[in-house]
Tab-separated table of N, CA and C in Angstrom:
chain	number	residue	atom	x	y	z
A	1	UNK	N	63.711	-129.682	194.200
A	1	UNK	CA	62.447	-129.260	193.709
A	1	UNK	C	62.525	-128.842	192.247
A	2	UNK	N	63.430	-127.913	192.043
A	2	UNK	CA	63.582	-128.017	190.844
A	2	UNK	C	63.735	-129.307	189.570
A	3	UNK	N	64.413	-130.404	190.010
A	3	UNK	CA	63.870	-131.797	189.010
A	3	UNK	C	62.767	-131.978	188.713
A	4	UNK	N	61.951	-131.733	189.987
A	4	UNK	CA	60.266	-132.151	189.712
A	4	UNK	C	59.840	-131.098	188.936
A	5	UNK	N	60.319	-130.140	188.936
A	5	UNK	CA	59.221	-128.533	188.065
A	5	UNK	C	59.579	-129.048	186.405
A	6	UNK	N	61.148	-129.229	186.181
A	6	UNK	CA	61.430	-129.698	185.225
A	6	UNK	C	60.551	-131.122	184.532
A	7	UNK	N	60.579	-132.017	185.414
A	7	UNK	CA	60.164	-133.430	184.562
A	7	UNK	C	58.419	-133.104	184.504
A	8	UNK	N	57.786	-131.982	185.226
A	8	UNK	CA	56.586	-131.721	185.067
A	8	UNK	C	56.341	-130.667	183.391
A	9	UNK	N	57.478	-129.868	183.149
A	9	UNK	CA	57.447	-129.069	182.125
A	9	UNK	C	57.998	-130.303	180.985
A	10	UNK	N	58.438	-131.513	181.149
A	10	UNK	CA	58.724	-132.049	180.292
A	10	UNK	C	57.130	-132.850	179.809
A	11	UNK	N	56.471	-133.604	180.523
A	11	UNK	CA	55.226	-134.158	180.442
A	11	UNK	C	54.409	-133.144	179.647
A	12	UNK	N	54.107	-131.618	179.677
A	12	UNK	CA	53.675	-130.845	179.597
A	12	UNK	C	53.668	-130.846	177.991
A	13	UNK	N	54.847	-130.781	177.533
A	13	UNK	CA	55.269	-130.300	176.843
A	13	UNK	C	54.830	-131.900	175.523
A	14	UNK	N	55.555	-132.685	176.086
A	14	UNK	CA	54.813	-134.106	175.708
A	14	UNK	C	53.395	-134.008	175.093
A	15	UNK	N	52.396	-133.596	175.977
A	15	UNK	CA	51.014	-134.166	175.936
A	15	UNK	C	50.760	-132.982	174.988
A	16	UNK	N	51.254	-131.780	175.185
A	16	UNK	CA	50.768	-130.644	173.999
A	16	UNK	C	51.162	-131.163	172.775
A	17	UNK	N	52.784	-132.065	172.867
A	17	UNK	CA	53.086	-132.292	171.452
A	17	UNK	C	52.290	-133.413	170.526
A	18	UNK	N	51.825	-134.095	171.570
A	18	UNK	CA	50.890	-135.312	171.307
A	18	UNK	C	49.359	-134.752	170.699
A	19	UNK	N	49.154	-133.691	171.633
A	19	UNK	CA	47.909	-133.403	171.223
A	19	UNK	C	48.211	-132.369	169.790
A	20	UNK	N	48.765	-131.854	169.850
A	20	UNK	CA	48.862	-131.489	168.576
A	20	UNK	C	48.910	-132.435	167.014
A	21	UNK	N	49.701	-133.046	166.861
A	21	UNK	CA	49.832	-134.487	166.074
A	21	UNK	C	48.564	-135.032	166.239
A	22	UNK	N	47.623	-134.976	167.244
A	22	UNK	CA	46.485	-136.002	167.060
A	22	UNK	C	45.361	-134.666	166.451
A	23	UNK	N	45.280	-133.562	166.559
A	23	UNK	CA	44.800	-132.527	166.123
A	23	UNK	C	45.737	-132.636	164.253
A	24	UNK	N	46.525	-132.573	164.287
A	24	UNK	CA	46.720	-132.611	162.501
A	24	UNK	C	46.246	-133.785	162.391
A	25	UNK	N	46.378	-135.023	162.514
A	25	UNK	CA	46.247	-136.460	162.225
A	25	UNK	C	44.673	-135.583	161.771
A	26	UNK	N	43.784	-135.683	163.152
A	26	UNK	CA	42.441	-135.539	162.736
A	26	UNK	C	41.922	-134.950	161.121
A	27	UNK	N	42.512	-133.902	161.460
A	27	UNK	CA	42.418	-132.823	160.197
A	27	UNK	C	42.893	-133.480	158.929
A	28	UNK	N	43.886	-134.032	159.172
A	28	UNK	CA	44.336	-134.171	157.693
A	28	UNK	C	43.056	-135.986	156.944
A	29	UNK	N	42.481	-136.218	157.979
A	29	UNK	CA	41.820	-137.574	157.797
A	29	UNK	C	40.449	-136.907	157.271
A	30	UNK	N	39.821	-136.013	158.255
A	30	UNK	CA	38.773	-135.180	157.315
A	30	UNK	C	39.069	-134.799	156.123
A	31	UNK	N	40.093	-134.204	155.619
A	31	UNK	CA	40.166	-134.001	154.415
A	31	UNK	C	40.196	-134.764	153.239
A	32	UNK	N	40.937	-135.327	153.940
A	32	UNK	CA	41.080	-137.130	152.444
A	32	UNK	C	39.644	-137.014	152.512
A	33	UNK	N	39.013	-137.625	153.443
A	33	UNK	CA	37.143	-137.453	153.544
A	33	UNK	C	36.542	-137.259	152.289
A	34	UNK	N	36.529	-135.603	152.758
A	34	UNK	CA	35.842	-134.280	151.800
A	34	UNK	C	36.223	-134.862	150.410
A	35	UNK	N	37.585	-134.772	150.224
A	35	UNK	CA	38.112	-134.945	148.932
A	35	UNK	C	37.634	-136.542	148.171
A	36	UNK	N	37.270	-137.237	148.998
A	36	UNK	CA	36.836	-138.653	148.642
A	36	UNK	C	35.722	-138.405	148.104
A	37	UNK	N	34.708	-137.719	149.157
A	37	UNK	CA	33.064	-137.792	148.567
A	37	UNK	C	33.454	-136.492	147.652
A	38	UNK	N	34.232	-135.844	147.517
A	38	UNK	CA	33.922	-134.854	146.223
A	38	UNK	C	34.299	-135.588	145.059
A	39	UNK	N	35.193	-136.701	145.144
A	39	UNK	CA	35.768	-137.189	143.821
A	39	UNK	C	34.687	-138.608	143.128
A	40	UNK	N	33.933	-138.634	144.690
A	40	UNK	CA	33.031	-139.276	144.194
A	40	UNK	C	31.429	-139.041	143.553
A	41	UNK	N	31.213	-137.753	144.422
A	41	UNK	CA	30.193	-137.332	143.451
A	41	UNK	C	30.471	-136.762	142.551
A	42	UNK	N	31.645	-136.109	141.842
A	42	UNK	CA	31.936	-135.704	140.374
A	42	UNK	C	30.943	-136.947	139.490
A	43	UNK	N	30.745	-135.675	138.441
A	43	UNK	CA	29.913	-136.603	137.474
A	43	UNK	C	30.640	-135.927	136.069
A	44	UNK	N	30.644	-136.766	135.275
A	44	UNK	CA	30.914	-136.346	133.288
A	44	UNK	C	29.969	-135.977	132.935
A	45	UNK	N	29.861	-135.078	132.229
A	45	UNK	CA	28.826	-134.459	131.435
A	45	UNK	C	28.980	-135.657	130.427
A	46	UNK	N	27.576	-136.085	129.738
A	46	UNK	CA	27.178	-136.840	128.863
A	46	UNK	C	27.464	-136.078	127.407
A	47	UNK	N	27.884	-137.093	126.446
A	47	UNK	CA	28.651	-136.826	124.701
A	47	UNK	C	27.952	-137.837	124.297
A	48	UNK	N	27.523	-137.418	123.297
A	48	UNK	CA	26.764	-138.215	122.081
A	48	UNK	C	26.957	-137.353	121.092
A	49	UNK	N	27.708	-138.791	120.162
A	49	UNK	CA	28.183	-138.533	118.895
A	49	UNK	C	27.385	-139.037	117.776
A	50	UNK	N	27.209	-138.726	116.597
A	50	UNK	CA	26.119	-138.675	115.321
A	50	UNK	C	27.442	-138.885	114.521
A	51	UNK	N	27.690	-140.210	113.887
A	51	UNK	CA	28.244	-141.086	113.180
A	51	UNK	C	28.227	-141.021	112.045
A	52	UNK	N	28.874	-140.227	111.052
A	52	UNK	CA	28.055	-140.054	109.555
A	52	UNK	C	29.163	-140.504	108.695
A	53	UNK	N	28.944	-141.885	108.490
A	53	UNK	CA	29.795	-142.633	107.567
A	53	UNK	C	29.074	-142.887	106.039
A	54	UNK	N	30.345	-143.130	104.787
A	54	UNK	CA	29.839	-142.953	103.465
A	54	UNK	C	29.268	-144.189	103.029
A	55	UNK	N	29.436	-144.983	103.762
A	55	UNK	CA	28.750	-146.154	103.837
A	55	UNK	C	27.721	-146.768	104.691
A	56	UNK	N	26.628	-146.696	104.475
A	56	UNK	CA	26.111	-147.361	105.860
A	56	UNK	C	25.300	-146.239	106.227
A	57	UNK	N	24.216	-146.513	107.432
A	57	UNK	CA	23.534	-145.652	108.163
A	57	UNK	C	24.040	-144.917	108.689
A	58	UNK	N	23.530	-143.451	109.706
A	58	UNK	CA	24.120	-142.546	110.371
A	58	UNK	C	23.623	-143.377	111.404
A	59	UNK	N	24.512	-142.764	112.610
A	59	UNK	CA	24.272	-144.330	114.253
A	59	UNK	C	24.116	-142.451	114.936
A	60	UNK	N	23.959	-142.858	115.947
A	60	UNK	CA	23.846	-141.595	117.348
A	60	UNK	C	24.696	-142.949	118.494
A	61	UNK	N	25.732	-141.732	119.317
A	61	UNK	CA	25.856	-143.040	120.350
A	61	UNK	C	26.650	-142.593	121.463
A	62	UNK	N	26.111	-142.828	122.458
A	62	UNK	CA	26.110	-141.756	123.889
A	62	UNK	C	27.256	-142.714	124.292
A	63	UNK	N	27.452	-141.630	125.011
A	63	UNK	CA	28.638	-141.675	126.252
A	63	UNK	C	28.818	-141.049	127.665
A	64	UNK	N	29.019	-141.488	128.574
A	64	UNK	CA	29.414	-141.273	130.017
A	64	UNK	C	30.575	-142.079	130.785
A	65	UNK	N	31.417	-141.703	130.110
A	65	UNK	CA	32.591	-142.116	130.446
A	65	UNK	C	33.987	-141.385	129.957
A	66	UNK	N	34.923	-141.164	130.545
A	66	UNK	CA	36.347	-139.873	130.744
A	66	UNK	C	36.812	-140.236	129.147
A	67	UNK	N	36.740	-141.531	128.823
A	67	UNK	CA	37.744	-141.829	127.442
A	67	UNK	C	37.273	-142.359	126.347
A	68	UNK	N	37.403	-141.472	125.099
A	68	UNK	CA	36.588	-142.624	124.245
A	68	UNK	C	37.798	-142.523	122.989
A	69	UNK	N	37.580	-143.906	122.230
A	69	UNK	CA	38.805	-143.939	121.334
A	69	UNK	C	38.207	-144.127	120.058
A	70	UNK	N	38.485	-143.335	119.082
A	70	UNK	CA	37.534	-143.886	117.695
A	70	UNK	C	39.101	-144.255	116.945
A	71	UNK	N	38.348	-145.648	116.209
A	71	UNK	CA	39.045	-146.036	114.935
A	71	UNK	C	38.691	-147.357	114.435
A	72	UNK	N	39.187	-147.700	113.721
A	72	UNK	CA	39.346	-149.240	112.842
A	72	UNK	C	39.186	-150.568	113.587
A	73	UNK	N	40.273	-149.904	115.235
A	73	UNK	CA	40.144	-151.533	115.953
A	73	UNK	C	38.622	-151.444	116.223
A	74	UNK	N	37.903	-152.968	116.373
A	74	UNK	CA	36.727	-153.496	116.769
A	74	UNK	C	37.131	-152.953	118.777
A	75	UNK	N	38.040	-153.066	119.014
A	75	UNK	CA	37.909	-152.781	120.883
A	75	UNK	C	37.814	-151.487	120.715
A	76	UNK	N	37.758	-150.091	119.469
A	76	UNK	CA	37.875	-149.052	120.553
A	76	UNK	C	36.273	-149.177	120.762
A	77	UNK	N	35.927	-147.738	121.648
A	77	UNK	CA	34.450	-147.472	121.867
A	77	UNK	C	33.477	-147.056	120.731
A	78	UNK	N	34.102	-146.252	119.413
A	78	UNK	CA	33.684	-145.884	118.573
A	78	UNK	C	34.113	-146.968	117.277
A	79	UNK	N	33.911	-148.039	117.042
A	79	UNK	CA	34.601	-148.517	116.111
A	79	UNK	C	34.492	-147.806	114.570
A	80	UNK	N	35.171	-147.656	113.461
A	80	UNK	CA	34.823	-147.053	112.631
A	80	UNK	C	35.008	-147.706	111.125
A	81	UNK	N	34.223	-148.387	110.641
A	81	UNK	CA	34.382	-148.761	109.043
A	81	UNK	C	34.561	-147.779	108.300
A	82	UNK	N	36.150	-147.652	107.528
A	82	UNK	CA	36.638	-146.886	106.626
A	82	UNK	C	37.832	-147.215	106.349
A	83	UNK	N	38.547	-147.545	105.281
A	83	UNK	CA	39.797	-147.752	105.130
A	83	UNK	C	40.729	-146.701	105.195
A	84	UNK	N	40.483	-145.474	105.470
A	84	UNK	CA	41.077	-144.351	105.761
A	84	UNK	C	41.456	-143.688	106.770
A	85	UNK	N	40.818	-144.802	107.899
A	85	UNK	CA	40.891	-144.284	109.232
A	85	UNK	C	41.829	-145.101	109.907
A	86	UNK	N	42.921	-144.722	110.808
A	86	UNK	CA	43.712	-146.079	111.055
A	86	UNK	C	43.264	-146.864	112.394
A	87	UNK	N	44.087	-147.491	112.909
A	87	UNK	CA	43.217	-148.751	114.219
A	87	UNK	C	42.924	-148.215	114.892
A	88	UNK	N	43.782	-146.779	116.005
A	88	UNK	CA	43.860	-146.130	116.575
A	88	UNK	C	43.827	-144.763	116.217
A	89	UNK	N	42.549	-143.715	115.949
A	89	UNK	CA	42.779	-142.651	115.243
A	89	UNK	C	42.915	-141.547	116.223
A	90	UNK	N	41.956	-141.344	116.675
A	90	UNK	CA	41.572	-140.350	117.513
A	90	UNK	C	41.129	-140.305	119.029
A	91	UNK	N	41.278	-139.584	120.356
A	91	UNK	CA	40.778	-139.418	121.427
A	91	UNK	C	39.984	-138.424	121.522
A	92	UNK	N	38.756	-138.724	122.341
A	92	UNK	CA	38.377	-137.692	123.001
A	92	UNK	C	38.463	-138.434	125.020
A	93	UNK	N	38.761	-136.997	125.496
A	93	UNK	CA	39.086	-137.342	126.977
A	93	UNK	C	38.478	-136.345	127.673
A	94	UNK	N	37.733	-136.311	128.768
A	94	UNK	CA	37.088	-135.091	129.663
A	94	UNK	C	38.584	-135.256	130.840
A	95	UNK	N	38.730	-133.873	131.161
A	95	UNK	CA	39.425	-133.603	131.967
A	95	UNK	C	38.981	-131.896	132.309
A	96	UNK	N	39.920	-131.649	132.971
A	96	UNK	CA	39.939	-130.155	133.491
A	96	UNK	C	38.467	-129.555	133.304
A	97	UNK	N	37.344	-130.228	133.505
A	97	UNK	CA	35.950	-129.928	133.458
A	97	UNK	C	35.618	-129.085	131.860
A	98	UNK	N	36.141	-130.245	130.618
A	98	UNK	CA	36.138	-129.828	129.154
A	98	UNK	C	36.158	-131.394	128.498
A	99	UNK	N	36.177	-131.339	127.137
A	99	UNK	CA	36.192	-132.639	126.682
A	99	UNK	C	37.295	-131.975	125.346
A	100	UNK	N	38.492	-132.510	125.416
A	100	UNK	CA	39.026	-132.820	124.502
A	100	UNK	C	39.561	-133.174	123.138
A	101	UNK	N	40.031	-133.530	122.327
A	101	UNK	CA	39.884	-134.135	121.091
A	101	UNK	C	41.562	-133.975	121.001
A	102	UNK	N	42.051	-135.623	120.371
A	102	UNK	CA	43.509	-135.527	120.515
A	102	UNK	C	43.224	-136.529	118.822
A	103	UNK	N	44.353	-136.304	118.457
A	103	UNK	CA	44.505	-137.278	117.416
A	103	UNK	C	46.081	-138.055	117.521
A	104	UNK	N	45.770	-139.624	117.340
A	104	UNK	CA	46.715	-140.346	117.828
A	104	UNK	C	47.448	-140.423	116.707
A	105	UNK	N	48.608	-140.055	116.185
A	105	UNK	CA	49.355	-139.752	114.982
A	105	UNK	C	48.875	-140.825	114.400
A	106	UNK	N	47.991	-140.580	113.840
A	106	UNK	CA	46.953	-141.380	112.317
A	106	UNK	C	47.616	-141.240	111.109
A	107	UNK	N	47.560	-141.612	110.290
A	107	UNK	CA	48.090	-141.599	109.299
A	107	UNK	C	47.384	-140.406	108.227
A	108	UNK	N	46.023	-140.277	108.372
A	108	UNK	CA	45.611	-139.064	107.645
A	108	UNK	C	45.002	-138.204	108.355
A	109	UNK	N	45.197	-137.951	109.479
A	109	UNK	CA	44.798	-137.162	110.614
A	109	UNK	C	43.539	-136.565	110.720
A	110	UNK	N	43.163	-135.682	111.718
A	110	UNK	CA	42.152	-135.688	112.308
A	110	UNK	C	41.917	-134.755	112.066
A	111	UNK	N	40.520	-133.845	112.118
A	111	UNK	CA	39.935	-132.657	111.794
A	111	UNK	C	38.886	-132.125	112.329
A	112	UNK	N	39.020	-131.655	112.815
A	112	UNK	CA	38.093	-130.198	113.938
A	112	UNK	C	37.437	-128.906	113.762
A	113	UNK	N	36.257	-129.095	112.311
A	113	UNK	CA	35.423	-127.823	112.093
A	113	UNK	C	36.815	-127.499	110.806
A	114	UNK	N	36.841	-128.703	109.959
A	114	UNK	CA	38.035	-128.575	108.847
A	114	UNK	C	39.500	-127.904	108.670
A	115	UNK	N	39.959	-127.456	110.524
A	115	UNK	CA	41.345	-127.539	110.906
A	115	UNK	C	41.921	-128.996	111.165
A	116	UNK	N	42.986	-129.389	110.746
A	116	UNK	CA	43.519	-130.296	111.372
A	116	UNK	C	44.212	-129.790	112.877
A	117	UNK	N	43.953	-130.735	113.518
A	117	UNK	CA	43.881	-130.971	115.047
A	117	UNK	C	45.659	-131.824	115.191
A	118	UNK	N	46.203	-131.136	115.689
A	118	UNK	CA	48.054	-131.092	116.000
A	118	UNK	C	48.543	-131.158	117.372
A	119	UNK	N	47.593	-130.549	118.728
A	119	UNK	CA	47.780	-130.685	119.547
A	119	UNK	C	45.914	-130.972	120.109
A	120	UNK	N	46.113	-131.692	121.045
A	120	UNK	CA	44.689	-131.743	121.795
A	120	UNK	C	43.823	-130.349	122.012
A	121	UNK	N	42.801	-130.608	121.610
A	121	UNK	CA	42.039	-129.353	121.267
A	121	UNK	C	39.955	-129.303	122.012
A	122	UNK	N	39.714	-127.881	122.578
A	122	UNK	CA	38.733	-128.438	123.062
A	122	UNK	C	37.555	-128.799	122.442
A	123	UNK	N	36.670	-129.212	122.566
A	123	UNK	CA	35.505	-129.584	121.590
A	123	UNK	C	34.094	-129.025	122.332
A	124	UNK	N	33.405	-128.221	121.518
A	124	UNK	CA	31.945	-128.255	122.007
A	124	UNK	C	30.929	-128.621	121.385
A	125	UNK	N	29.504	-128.588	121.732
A	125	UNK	CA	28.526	-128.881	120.979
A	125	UNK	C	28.379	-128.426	119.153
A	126	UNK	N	27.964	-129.078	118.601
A	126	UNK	CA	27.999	-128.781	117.598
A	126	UNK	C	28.901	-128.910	116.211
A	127	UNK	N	30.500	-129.264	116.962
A	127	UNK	CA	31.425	-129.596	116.610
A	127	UNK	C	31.617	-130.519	115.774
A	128	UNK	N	32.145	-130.560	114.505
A	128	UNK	CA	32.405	-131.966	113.163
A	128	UNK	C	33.924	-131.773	113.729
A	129	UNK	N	33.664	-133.981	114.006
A	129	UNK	CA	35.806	-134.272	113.618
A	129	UNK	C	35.140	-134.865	112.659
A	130	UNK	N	36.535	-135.244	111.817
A	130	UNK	CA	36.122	-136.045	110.505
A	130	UNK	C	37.389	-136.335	110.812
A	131	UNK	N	37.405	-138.126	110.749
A	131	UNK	CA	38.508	-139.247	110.215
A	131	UNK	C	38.371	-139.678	109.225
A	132	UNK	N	39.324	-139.253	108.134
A	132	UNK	CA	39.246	-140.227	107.344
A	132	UNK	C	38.183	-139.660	106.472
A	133	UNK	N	37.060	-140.586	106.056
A	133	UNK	CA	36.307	-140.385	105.212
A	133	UNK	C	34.988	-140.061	106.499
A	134	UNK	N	34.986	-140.368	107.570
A	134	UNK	CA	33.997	-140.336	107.849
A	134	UNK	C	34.120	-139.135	109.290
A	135	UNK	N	32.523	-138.287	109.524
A	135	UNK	CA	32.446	-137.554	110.095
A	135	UNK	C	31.409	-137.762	111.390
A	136	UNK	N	31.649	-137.333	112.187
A	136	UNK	CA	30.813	-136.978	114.127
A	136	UNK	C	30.914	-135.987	114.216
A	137	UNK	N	29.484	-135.397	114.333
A	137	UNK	CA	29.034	-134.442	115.137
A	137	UNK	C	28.786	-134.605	116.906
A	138	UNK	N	29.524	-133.508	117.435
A	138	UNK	CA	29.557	-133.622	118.768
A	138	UNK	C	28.161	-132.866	119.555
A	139	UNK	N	27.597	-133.553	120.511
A	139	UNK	CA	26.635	-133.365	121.166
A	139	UNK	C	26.700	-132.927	123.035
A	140	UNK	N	27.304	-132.490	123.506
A	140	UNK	CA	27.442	-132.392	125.011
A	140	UNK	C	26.013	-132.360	125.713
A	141	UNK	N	26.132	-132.548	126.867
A	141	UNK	CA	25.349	-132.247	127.730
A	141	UNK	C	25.336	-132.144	128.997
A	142	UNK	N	24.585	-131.668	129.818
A	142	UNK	CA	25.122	-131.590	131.316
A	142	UNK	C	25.111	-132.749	132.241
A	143	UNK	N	23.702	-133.264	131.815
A	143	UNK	CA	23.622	-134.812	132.536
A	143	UNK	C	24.343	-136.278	131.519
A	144	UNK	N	24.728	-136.794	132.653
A	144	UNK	CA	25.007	-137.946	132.517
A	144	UNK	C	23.964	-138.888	131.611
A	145	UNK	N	24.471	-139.212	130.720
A	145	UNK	CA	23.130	-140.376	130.087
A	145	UNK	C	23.593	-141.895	129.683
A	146	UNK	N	22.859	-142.307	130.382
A	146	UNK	CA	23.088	-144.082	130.310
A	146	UNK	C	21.896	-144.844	129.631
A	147	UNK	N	22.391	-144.144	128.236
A	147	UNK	CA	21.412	-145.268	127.464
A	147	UNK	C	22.295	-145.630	126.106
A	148	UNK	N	21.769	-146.880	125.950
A	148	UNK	CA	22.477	-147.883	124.884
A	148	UNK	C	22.462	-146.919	123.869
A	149	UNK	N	23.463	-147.616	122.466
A	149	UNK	CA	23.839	-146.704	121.637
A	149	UNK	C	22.537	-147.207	120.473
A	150	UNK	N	22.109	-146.186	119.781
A	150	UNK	CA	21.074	-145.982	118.837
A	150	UNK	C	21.293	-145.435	117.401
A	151	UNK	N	19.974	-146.247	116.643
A	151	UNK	CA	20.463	-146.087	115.227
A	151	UNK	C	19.463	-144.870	114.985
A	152	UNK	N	19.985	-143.988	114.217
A	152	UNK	CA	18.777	-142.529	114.217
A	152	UNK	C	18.582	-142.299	112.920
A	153	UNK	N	18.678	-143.513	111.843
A	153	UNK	CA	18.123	-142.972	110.726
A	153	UNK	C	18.733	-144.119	109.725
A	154	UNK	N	18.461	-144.166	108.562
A	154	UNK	CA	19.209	-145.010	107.385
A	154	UNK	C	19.758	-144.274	105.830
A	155	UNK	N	19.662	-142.543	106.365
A	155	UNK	CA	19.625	-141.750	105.784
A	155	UNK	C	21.364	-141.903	105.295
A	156	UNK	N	22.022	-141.607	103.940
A	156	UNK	CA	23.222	-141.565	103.842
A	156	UNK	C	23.813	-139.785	103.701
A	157	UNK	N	24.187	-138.935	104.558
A	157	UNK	CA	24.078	-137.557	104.238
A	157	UNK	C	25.513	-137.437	104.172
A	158	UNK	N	26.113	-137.046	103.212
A	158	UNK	CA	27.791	-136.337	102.518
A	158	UNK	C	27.632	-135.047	103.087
């Protein structure tokens, strides 16, 4: 009798261990879940930048998206006419629920309210970088904005 009490405490012991494992399994599958639709409704706060080059019109030109790259190359997002600015000058990146400003070792570096910018630095409304010869004013906002980029004037302002 005793075999049988035993191979009954063994089953026992089985189905608790089973059910347990299917109790974490569960749990840990809800969570990916949660964490899915939270990573999916995250939204970027919307940046629009005011373009004030010594040549040429001032541009305005929105953004909703984590990365933006200003410089010389025609592929970044900000392209920039100036011979002072190099291909690759500057980042801005949203992370840690902030937006950024990095400068990609440029050759005449980057500037943040007329500090040069040495390590990634945060940026808020209101904010002048200046590459080079030419300067953006930073614009934040809370919502997201998805509209094409716009010319806001033909004004040349130093």
């Amino acid at each position: 009798m005793s075999g049988s009490i035993v191979l009954a405490l063994r089953l026992v012991t089985a189905l608790a261990l089973f059910a347990f494992l299917g109790w974490a399994l569960y749990f840990l599958y809800r969570e990916v879940n949660r964490q899915g639709l939270s990573l999916a409704n995250r939204r970027i706060p919307g940046i629009s930048l005011t373009v004030k080059q010594e040549a040429g019109p001032s541009s305005l030109k929105y953004f909703a998206q984590s990365e933006i790259v200003l410089g010389r190359d025609p592929g970044c997002e900000i392209p920039l006419i100036d011979d002072t600015v190099s291909t690759r000058h500057a980042q801005l990146t949203y992370h840690h629920n902030q937006w950024w400003l990095e400068d990609l070792a440029s050759t005449n570096g980057t500037f943040l309210n007329g500090t040069q910018v040495s390590m990634p630095t945060v940026i808020t409304s209101g904010d002048e970088i200046k590459c080079g010869a030419t300067r953006l004013v930073v614009s934040l906002s809370e919502n997201v904005i998805n509209e094409p980029t716009q010319k806001i004037g033909k004004k040349n302002e130093k």
